[in-house]
mmCIF file of C-alpha atoms in Angstrom:
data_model
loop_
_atom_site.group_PDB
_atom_site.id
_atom_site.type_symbol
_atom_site.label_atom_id
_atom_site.label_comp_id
_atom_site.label_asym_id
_atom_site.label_seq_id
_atom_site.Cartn_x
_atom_site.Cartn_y
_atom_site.Cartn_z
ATOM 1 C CA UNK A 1 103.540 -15.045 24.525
ATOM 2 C CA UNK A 2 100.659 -15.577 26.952
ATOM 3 C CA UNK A 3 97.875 -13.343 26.818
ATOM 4 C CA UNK A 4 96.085 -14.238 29.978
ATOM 5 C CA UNK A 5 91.878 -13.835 30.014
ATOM 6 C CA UNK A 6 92.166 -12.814 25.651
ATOM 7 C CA UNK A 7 89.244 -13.201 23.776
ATOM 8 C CA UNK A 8 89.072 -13.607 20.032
ATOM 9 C CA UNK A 9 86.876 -13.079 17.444
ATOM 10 C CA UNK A 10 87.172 -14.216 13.871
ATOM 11 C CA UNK A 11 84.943 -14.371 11.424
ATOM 12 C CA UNK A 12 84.986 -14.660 7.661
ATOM 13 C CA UNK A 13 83.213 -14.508 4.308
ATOM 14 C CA UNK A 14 83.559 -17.264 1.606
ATOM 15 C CA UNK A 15 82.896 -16.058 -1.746
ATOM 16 C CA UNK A 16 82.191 -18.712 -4.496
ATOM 17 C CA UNK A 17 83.432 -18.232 -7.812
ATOM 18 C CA UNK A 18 81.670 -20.718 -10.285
ATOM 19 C CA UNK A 19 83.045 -20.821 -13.886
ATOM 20 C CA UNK A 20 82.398 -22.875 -16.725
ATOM 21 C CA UNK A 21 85.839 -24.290 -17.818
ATOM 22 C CA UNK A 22 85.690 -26.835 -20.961
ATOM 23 C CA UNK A 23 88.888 -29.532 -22.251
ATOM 24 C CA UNK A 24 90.032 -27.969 -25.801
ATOM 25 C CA UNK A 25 90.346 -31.119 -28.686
ATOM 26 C CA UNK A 26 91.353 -31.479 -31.842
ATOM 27 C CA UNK A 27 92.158 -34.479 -34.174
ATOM 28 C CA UNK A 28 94.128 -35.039 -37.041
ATOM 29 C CA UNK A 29 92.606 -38.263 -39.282
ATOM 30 C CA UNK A 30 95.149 -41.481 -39.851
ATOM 31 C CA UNK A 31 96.688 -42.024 -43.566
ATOM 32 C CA UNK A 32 95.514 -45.397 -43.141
ATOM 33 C CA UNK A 33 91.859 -46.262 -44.182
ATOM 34 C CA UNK A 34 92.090 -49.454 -42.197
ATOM 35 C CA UNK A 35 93.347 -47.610 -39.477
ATOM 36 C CA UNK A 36 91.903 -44.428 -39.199
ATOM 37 C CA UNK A 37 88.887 -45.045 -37.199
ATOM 38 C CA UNK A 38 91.734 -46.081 -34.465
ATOM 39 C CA UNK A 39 92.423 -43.137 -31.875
ATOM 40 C CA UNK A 40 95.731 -42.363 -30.263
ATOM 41 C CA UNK A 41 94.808 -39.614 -27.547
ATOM 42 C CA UNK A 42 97.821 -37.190 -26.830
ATOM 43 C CA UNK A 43 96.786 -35.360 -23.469
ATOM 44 C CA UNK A 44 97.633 -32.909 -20.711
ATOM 45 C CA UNK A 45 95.925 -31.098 -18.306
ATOM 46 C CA UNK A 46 95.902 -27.041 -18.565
ATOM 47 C CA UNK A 47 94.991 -26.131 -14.896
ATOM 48 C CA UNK A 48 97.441 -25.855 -12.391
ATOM 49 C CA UNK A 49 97.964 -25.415 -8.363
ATOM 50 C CA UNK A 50 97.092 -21.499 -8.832
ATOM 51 C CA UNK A 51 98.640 -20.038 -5.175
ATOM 52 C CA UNK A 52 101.460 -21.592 -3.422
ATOM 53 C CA UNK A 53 100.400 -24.583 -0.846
ATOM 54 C CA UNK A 54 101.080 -27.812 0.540
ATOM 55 C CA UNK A 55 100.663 -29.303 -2.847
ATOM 56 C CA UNK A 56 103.256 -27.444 -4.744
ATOM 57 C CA UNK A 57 107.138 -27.158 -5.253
ATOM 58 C CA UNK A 58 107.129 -23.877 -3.173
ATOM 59 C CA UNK A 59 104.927 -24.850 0.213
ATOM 60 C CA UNK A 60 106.227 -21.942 2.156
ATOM 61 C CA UNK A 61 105.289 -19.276 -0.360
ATOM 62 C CA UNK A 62 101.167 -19.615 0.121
ATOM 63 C CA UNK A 63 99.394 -16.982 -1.373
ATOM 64 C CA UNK A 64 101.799 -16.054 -4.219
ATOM 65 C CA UNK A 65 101.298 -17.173 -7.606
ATOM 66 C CA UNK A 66 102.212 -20.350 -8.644
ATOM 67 C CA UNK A 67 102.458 -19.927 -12.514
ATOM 68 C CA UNK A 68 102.512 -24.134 -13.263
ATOM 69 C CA UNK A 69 105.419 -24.434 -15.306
ATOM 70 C CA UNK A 70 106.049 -27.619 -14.351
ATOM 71 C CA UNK A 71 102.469 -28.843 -13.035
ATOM 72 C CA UNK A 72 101.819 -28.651 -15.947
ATOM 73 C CA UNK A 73 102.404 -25.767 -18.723
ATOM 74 C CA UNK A 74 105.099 -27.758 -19.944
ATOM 75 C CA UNK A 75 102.591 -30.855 -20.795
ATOM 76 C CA UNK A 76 100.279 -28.565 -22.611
ATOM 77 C CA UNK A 77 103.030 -27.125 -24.300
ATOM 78 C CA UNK A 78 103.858 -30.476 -25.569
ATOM 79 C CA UNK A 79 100.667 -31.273 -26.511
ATOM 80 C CA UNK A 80 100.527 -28.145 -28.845
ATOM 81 C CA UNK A 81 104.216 -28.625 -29.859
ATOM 82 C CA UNK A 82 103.559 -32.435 -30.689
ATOM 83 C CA UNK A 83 99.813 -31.108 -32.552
ATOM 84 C CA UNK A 84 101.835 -28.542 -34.708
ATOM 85 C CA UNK A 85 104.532 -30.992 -35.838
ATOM 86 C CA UNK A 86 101.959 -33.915 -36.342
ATOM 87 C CA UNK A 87 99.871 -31.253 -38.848
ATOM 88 C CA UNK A 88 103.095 -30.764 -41.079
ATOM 89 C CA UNK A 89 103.872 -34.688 -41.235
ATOM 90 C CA UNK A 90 100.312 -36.187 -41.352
ATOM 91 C CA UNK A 91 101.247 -38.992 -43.635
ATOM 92 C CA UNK A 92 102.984 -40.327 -40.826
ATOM 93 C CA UNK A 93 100.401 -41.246 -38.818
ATOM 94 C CA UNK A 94 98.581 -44.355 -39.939
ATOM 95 C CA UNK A 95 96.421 -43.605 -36.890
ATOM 96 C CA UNK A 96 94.302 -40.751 -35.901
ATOM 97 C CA UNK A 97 95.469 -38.570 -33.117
ATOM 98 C CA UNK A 98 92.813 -36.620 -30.538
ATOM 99 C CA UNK A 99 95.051 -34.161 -29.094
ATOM 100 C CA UNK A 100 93.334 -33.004 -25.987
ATOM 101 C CA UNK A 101 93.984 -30.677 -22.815
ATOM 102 C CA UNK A 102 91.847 -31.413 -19.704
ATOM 103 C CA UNK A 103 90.134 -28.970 -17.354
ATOM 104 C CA UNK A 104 89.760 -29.560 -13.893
ATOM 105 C CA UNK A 105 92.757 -32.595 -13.053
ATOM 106 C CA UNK A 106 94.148 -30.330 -10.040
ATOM 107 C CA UNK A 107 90.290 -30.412 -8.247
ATOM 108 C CA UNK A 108 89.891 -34.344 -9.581
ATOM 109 C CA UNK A 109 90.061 -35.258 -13.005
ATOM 110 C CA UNK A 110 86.869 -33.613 -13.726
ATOM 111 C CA UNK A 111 87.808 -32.677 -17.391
ATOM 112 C CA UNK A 112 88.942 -36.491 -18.136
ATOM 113 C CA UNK A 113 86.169 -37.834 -16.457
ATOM 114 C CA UNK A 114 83.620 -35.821 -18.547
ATOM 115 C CA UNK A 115 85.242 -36.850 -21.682
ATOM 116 C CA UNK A 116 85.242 -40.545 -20.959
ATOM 117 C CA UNK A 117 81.499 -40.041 -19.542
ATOM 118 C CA UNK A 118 80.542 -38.194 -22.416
ATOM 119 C CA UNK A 119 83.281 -38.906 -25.413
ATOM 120 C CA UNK A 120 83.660 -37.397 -28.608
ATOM 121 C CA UNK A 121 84.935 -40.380 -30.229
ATOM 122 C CA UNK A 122 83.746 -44.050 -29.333
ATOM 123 C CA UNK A 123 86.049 -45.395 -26.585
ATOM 124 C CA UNK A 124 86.422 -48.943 -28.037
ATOM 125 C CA UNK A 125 88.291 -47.140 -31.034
ATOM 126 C CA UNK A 126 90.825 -45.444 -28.406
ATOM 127 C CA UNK A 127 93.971 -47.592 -28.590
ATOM 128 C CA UNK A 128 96.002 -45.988 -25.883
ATOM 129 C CA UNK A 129 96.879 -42.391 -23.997
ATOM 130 C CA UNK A 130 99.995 -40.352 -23.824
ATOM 131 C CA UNK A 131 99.204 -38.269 -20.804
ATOM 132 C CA UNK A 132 102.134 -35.356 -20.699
ATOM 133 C CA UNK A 133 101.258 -34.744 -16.885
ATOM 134 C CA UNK A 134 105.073 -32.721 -15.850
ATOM 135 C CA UNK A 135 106.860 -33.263 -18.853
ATOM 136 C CA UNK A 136 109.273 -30.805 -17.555
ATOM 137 C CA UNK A 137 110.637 -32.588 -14.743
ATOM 138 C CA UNK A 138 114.035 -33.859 -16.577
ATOM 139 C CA UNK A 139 117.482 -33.703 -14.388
ATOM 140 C CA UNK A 140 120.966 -34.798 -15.784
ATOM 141 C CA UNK A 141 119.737 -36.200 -18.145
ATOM 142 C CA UNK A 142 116.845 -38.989 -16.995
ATOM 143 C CA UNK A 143 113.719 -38.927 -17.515
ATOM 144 C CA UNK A 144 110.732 -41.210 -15.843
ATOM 145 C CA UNK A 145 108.223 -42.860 -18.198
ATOM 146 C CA UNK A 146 105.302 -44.256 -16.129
ATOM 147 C CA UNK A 147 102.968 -46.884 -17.606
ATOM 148 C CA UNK A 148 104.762 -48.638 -20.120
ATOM 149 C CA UNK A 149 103.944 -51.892 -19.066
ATOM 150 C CA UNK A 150 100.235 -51.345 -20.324
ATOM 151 C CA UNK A 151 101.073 -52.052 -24.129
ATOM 152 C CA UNK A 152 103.682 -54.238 -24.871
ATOM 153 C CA UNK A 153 104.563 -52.092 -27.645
ATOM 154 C CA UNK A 154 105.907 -49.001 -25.472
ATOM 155 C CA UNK A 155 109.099 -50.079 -23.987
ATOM 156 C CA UNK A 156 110.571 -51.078 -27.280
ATOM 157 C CA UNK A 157 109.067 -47.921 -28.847
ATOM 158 C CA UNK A 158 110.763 -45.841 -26.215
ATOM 159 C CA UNK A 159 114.384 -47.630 -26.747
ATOM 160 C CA UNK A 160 113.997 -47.328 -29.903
ATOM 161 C CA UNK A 161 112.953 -43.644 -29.856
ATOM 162 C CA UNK A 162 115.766 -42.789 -27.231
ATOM 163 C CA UNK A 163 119.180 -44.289 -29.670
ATOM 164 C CA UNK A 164 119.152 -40.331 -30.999
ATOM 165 C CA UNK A 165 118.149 -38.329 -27.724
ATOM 166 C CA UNK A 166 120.431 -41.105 -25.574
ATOM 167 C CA UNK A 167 118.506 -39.945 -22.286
ATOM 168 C CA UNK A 168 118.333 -42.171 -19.263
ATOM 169 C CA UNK A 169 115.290 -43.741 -19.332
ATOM 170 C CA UNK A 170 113.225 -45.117 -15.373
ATOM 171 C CA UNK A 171 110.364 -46.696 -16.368
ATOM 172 C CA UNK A 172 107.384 -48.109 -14.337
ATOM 173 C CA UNK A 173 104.995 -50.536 -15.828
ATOM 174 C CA UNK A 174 102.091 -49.359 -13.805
ATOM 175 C CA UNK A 175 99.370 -47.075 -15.356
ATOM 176 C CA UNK A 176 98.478 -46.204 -12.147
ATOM 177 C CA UNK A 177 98.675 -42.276 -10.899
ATOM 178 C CA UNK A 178 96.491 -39.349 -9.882
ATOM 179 C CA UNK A 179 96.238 -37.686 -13.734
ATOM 180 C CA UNK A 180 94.080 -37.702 -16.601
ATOM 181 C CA UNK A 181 95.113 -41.359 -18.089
ATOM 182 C CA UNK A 182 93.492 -42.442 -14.828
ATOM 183 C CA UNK A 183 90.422 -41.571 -15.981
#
């Protein structure tokens, strides 16, 4: 409705909240001698969208808590799961793992970005990243797999993996995507 000759006045206060927020690591050493100074970095991010916007799965609820289930409490829980099963069986790694959840991916991979700027292992002895960005995102069955075409060793890992679990695998080659393996 028209309100002829209104005036308005708004005005508002922006309050800064600074925190210091680190990424949480831990490693498990490789069985192998020959191998063990070889890294296998198991990832996720722990932040999350916070309220309701344009950027999450509920754009018309702004202002109410959006807990991050998907985006992405279910990749750190798969970190820790995959961290607490890897500690009973570490024979079975001939590599060393560097299980890792970022701060910061939701504001720009700031937590990834500091650990490749300032890393706590050398980066030439990282031999690849499984980034669990969403892991939770699985419907009838399929489940999308993005960057296997950076090893040539991950497809045939992944069929081979999936004869017990029989899931529906999509895969894209590309390593390409706005998370943490980006960085």
């Amino acid at each position: 409705f028209e309100l002829p000759d209104a005036r308005v006045h708004i005005s508002s206060d922006i309050v800064r909240t600074r925190r210091t927020v680190r990424n949480v690591v831990a490693g498990i050493t490789g069985s192998d001698p020959n191998l063990q100074n070889e890294w296998v970095i198991i990832g996720a991010h722990y932040d999350h969208l916070g309220l309701g916007d344009r950027s999450s799965l509920a754009p018309s609820q702004v202002g109410q808590i959006h807990h991050g289930a998907d985006d992405n409490a279910s990749g750190t829980s798969g970190v820790l799961e995959i961290a607490r099963l890897a500690a009973k069986n570490k024979e079975g790694f001939k590599r060393s793992l560097l299980f890792m959840t970022f701060a910061g991916e939701e504001l720009g991979l700031l937590g990834s970005n500091y650990f490749v700027n300032y890393p706590t292992i050398p980066l030439k002895n990282v031999m690849g990243m499984i980034n669990m960005d969403m892991i939770g995102r699985i419907s009838n069955d399929r489940l999308f797999v993005g960057g296997v075409g950076t090893s040539p060793r991950f497809k045939p890992w992944l069929e081979d993996s999936n004869k017990l679990v029989r899931l529906q695998l999509d895969y894209s080659d590309s390593g390409y995507g706005g998370s943490d393996h980006m960085s």
